[in-house]
Amino acid sequence: MSLAVAVPQHRLSETPNSRTIEINDWVIIASTNPISSASECDALQASLGFPLPEMTFGSNYLSLEHRPSGWKMMFDTHNALKCVKKGELGEGDGGVKVGYADAWLKSRTDPGTNLPLPVTVAAKHYDWTYTITYPGHHPDSEPDIESPSPSIQWMDANEDNPSHSIPLAELTRPDPILFYAEIPLFEDELHDNGSSNLLVRIRVMPTCIFILSRFTLRVDNVLFRTHDTRIYHSFTSNPSLVVRQLSGWEAPYDGVKRRLPSRNDLTPLTDANFVAKVLTELPVTESQQIGARTRWRGLRTKVEIAVLARDA
């Protein structure tokens, strides 16, 4: 017989575009707004220096604050897009370049011809797939700096310490959900060549906070790519700490397509959850080492912790 989970005292509040929960020394705000206006997009594009995704939710964000320690963390559109690579793509950027056209051209060229293939080069001055490994950021710091503050640092998790991992059993229990939000940050159809999007989800249960920020990329007939940032905090952790897991996977398009439930129904290929399930179920050698042979540096799983407060 399962025991009822005690629900801690908490306070919920709302405005037309945001929801807030205050619980166990935490203040969490989820703000969801319409797609940015033309003037807002112009300002953001001028700041970033490259064209924005077709659907940019520039005013959306998720913020967390741990009041006793002053530790803060955010996920927002501007800082996420600041992680898109500008300029020529280099080693580790995982760029999907026009060079992929080589295989396309070869497949459509008479194998007996001696005509050379055209030279192919990157076609954009930025990563047109909007690939990011955005781990969230700490206000007043750069989004790619993985340090909360001089006094609270992210450090590698100890794999032998159970409190340094995300407990799936707890997250799959049918505990009451006290607070839930989905915060879209951007989405783009890549000029009808696929899809790129970033969605942040949060749920607060009586025992913990869990966040999943998922970037999903589909380039039709080329590859699938997913990058997940998972944030977990147990209200009973002692010392109080936050666990962050950063994971990236990719695979050739056909490798995912072969795992469709029905060969005649391609709809699941547009479902980020289906794609993530396929990628995470592939052997690590395929999805995090070989991938789609882009040498993307995001292919990894890294677990780290930030200790917010220690016992006196």
Coordinates of C-alpha atoms in Angstrom, one line a residue:
M1 CA 0.0 0.0 0.0
S2 CA 1.5 3.3 -1.0
L3 CA 1.8 6.1 1.5
A4 CA 0.2 9.5 0.8
V5 CA 2.7 12.2 0.1
A6 CA 2.4 15.2 2.5
V7 CA 1.8 18.4 0.5
P8 CA 4.0 21.2 1.9
Q9 CA 2.6 24.7 2.4
H10 CA 2.9 26.7 -0.7
R11 CA 1.4 29.8 -2.4
L12 CA 0.3 30.2 -6.0
S13 CA -0.4 33.4 -7.8
E14 CA -1.1 34.5 -11.4
T15 CA -1.0 37.4 -13.7
P16 CA -2.4 37.4 -17.3
N17 CA 1.0 36.1 -18.6
S18 CA 2.7 34.5 -15.7
R19 CA 2.3 32.0 -12.9
T20 CA 4.3 31.9 -9.6
I21 CA 4.7 29.3 -6.9
E22 CA 6.4 30.0 -3.6
I23 CA 7.4 26.8 -1.8
N24 CA 10.1 25.7 0.7
D25 CA 12.3 28.8 0.3
W26 CA 11.9 28.8 -3.5
V27 CA 10.2 31.3 -5.7
I28 CA 9.5 30.0 -9.3
I29 CA 8.0 32.1 -12.1
A30 CA 6.9 30.9 -15.5
S31 CA 6.0 33.6 -18.0
T32 CA 4.3 32.7 -21.3
N33 CA 3.5 35.3 -23.8
P34 CA 2.5 35.6 -27.5
I35 CA 5.1 35.5 -30.3
S36 CA 7.2 38.6 -30.3
S37 CA 6.0 41.6 -32.2
A38 CA 7.8 42.9 -35.3
S39 CA 9.4 45.7 -33.3
E40 CA 10.5 43.3 -30.5
C41 CA 12.0 41.0 -33.1
D42 CA 13.8 43.8 -34.8
A43 CA 15.4 44.8 -31.5
L44 CA 16.4 41.2 -30.6
Q45 CA 17.8 40.5 -34.0
A46 CA 19.9 43.7 -33.9
S47 CA 21.2 42.5 -30.5
L48 CA 22.0 39.0 -31.7
G49 CA 23.3 39.8 -35.2
F50 CA 21.5 37.1 -37.1
P51 CA 18.0 36.3 -38.4
L52 CA 15.6 35.1 -35.7
P53 CA 13.6 31.8 -35.8
E54 CA 10.2 32.2 -37.4
M55 CA 8.5 31.8 -34.1
T56 CA 10.4 33.7 -31.4
F57 CA 8.8 34.0 -27.9
G58 CA 11.1 36.8 -26.8
S59 CA 9.3 37.6 -23.6
N60 CA 9.0 34.0 -22.3
Y61 CA 11.1 32.8 -19.4
L62 CA 11.4 30.5 -16.4
S63 CA 13.1 31.8 -13.3
L64 CA 14.0 30.1 -10.0
E65 CA 15.3 31.7 -6.9
H66 CA 16.4 30.0 -3.7
R67 CA 15.9 32.7 -1.1
P68 CA 18.3 31.5 1.7
S69 CA 21.3 31.3 -0.6
G70 CA 20.4 33.9 -3.2
W71 CA 21.0 31.3 -5.9
K72 CA 19.1 32.2 -9.1
M73 CA 18.7 30.5 -12.5
M74 CA 16.8 31.3 -15.6
F75 CA 15.8 30.0 -19.0
D76 CA 14.9 32.7 -21.5
T77 CA 14.8 33.2 -25.3
H78 CA 17.5 35.9 -25.6
N79 CA 20.1 34.0 -23.7
A80 CA 19.3 30.8 -25.4
L81 CA 19.7 32.3 -28.8
K82 CA 23.0 33.9 -27.7
C83 CA 24.3 30.3 -27.7
V84 CA 23.7 29.9 -31.4
K85 CA 27.1 29.9 -33.2
K86 CA 27.8 33.0 -35.3
G87 CA 30.3 33.1 -38.1
E88 CA 32.0 30.2 -39.7
L89 CA 31.3 26.9 -38.0
G90 CA 34.3 25.1 -36.7
E91 CA 35.2 21.7 -35.2
G92 CA 32.7 20.6 -32.6
D93 CA 29.9 23.0 -33.7
G94 CA 28.1 20.2 -35.4
G95 CA 27.1 22.4 -38.3
V96 CA 24.8 21.1 -41.0
K97 CA 26.5 22.7 -43.9
V98 CA 25.7 22.9 -47.6
G99 CA 28.5 20.3 -47.8
Y100 CA 25.8 17.7 -47.1
A101 CA 24.8 18.4 -50.7
D102 CA 27.8 16.3 -51.8
A103 CA 26.0 13.1 -50.9
W104 CA 22.8 14.4 -52.5
L105 CA 24.6 15.3 -55.7
K106 CA 26.4 11.9 -55.8
S107 CA 23.1 10.1 -55.5
R108 CA 21.8 12.0 -58.5
T109 CA 25.0 12.0 -60.7
D110 CA 25.9 9.3 -63.2
P111 CA 28.4 7.2 -61.3
G112 CA 30.4 6.8 -64.5
T113 CA 30.9 10.5 -65.1
N114 CA 34.2 12.2 -64.6
L115 CA 32.7 15.6 -64.0
P116 CA 33.8 17.0 -60.6
L117 CA 31.3 17.9 -58.0
P118 CA 30.8 21.5 -57.2
V119 CA 32.7 23.0 -54.3
T120 CA 30.3 23.4 -51.4
V121 CA 30.7 25.9 -48.5
A122 CA 28.7 27.1 -45.6
A123 CA 25.8 29.1 -46.8
K124 CA 25.1 31.3 -43.7
H125 CA 27.0 33.6 -41.4
Y126 CA 25.4 31.7 -38.5
D127 CA 24.2 28.2 -37.6
W128 CA 21.0 28.1 -39.6
T129 CA 19.8 25.1 -37.6
Y130 CA 19.9 27.2 -34.3
T131 CA 21.6 24.3 -32.6
I132 CA 22.4 25.1 -28.9
T133 CA 23.5 23.4 -25.8
Y134 CA 22.0 26.1 -23.6
P135 CA 22.1 24.9 -20.0
G136 CA 20.1 27.8 -18.5
H137 CA 21.9 30.8 -17.1
H138 CA 22.4 32.7 -14.0
P139 CA 21.4 36.4 -14.1
D140 CA 24.2 38.8 -14.6
S141 CA 26.4 36.1 -16.2
E142 CA 26.9 34.9 -19.7
P143 CA 24.7 32.0 -20.8
D144 CA 27.6 29.7 -21.7
I145 CA 29.3 30.2 -18.4
E146 CA 28.3 27.2 -16.2
S147 CA 28.9 28.9 -12.9
P148 CA 26.1 30.3 -10.7
S149 CA 28.2 32.8 -8.7
P150 CA 31.7 33.1 -7.1
S151 CA 30.4 31.4 -4.0
I152 CA 28.2 28.6 -5.6
Q153 CA 29.9 26.6 -8.3
W154 CA 28.7 23.7 -10.5
M155 CA 30.9 20.7 -9.8
D156 CA 31.1 17.2 -11.2
A157 CA 28.6 14.8 -9.6
N158 CA 29.9 11.8 -7.6
E159 CA 28.4 8.8 -9.4
D160 CA 28.6 6.8 -6.1
N161 CA 26.5 9.4 -4.3
P162 CA 22.7 8.7 -4.8
S163 CA 21.9 12.3 -4.0
H164 CA 23.9 13.4 -7.0
S165 CA 21.6 11.8 -9.5
I166 CA 18.1 12.3 -10.8
P167 CA 15.8 9.7 -9.2
L168 CA 13.5 8.4 -12.0
A169 CA 11.4 6.4 -9.6
E170 CA 10.4 9.5 -7.8
L171 CA 9.6 11.4 -11.0
T172 CA 7.4 8.6 -12.2
R173 CA 5.3 8.3 -9.0
P174 CA 1.8 9.6 -9.3
D175 CA 2.4 12.4 -6.8
P176 CA 0.3 15.5 -7.0
I177 CA 1.6 18.2 -9.3
L178 CA 1.5 21.5 -7.5
F179 CA 2.8 23.6 -10.4
Y180 CA 3.3 22.9 -14.1
A181 CA 4.2 25.0 -17.1
E182 CA 5.4 24.7 -20.7
I183 CA 7.4 27.6 -21.9
P184 CA 8.2 27.7 -25.7
L185 CA 11.3 29.8 -26.5
F186 CA 11.6 29.4 -30.2
E187 CA 10.7 27.3 -33.2
D188 CA 11.7 27.4 -36.9
E189 CA 10.9 25.2 -39.9
L190 CA 14.3 25.7 -41.5
H191 CA 12.9 27.0 -44.8
D192 CA 10.7 23.8 -45.0
N193 CA 13.8 21.6 -44.6
G194 CA 12.8 20.4 -41.1
S195 CA 12.3 21.9 -37.7
S196 CA 14.3 23.4 -34.8
N197 CA 12.7 24.3 -31.5
L198 CA 13.4 24.8 -27.8
L199 CA 10.8 24.1 -25.1
V200 CA 11.1 24.3 -21.4
R201 CA 8.9 22.4 -19.0
I202 CA 8.7 22.5 -15.2
R203 CA 6.7 20.6 -12.6
V204 CA 6.8 21.0 -8.9
M205 CA 5.7 18.1 -6.8
P206 CA 5.4 17.9 -3.0
T207 CA 9.0 16.5 -2.7
C208 CA 10.9 18.1 -5.6
I209 CA 11.3 20.4 -8.5
F210 CA 12.0 19.0 -12.0
I211 CA 12.8 21.0 -15.2
L212 CA 13.4 19.7 -18.7
S213 CA 14.7 22.1 -21.3
R214 CA 14.7 20.2 -24.7
F215 CA 16.2 21.4 -27.9
T216 CA 15.1 19.3 -30.9
L217 CA 16.4 19.5 -34.4
R218 CA 15.2 17.7 -37.5
V219 CA 16.9 18.3 -40.9
D220 CA 14.9 16.3 -43.4
N221 CA 16.8 13.4 -45.0
V222 CA 19.9 14.4 -43.0
L223 CA 19.7 14.0 -39.2
F224 CA 17.9 14.3 -35.9
R225 CA 19.5 15.9 -32.9
T226 CA 18.3 16.4 -29.3
H227 CA 19.9 18.3 -26.4
D228 CA 18.3 18.0 -22.9
T229 CA 19.0 20.0 -19.8
R230 CA 17.4 18.4 -16.7
I231 CA 17.4 20.2 -13.4
Y232 CA 16.3 18.4 -10.2
H233 CA 16.1 19.6 -6.6
S234 CA 14.8 17.5 -3.7
F235 CA 13.3 19.6 -0.9
T236 CA 14.8 17.1 1.6
S237 CA 18.4 17.2 0.2
N238 CA 20.9 17.7 2.9
P239 CA 23.0 19.7 2.2
S240 CA 20.5 21.5 -0.1
L241 CA 21.7 21.0 -3.7
V242 CA 20.6 21.1 -7.3
V243 CA 21.4 18.4 -9.8
R244 CA 21.9 19.3 -13.5
Q245 CA 22.2 16.7 -16.3
L246 CA 23.3 17.8 -19.7
S247 CA 22.8 15.2 -22.5
G248 CA 23.0 15.3 -26.3
W249 CA 22.2 12.7 -28.9
E250 CA 22.0 12.6 -32.7
A251 CA 21.5 10.1 -35.5
P252 CA 21.1 10.0 -39.2
Y253 CA 17.6 10.7 -40.4
D254 CA 17.1 7.2 -41.9
G255 CA 18.2 5.6 -38.6
V256 CA 15.3 7.2 -36.8
K257 CA 12.9 6.7 -39.6
R258 CA 13.5 2.9 -39.6
R259 CA 12.1 2.9 -36.0
L260 CA 8.7 4.2 -37.0
P261 CA 5.8 2.1 -35.6
S262 CA 4.3 2.2 -39.1
R263 CA 6.4 2.8 -42.3
N264 CA 3.5 4.6 -43.9
D265 CA 3.0 7.1 -41.1
L266 CA 5.8 9.7 -40.8
T267 CA 3.9 11.8 -38.3
P268 CA 6.0 10.6 -35.3
L269 CA 9.1 12.2 -36.9
T270 CA 7.6 15.6 -36.0
D271 CA 7.1 14.5 -32.4
A272 CA 10.0 15.7 -30.2
N273 CA 9.1 13.0 -27.5
F274 CA 9.2 10.2 -30.1
V275 CA 12.5 11.4 -31.5
A276 CA 14.1 11.7 -28.0
K277 CA 12.8 8.2 -27.1
V278 CA 14.4 6.7 -30.2
L279 CA 17.7 8.6 -29.8
T280 CA 18.0 7.6 -26.1
E281 CA 17.2 4.0 -26.8
L282 CA 20.0 3.7 -29.4
P283 CA 23.3 2.3 -28.2
V284 CA 25.6 5.1 -26.8
T285 CA 28.1 4.3 -29.5
E286 CA 25.6 5.2 -32.2
S287 CA 23.8 8.2 -30.6
Q288 CA 26.6 9.9 -28.5
Q289 CA 29.8 8.8 -30.2
I290 CA 29.2 8.3 -33.9
G291 CA 26.0 10.3 -34.1
A292 CA 25.4 11.7 -37.6
R293 CA 29.2 12.1 -38.1
T294 CA 29.1 15.8 -37.4
R295 CA 31.5 15.7 -34.5
W296 CA 29.1 17.8 -32.5
R297 CA 30.5 18.6 -29.1
G298 CA 27.0 18.3 -27.5
L299 CA 27.2 14.5 -27.8
R300 CA 27.6 13.6 -24.2
T301 CA 26.0 13.0 -20.8
K302 CA 27.3 15.2 -18.0
V303 CA 25.9 15.3 -14.4
E304 CA 26.9 18.1 -12.1
I305 CA 25.7 19.6 -8.8
A306 CA 25.5 23.0 -7.1
V307 CA 25.4 23.0 -3.4
L308 CA 23.2 25.8 -2.2
A309 CA 23.6 25.5 1.6
R310 CA 25.4 23.4 4.0
D311 CA 24.4 22.5 7.6
A312 CA 25.7 24.9 10.2

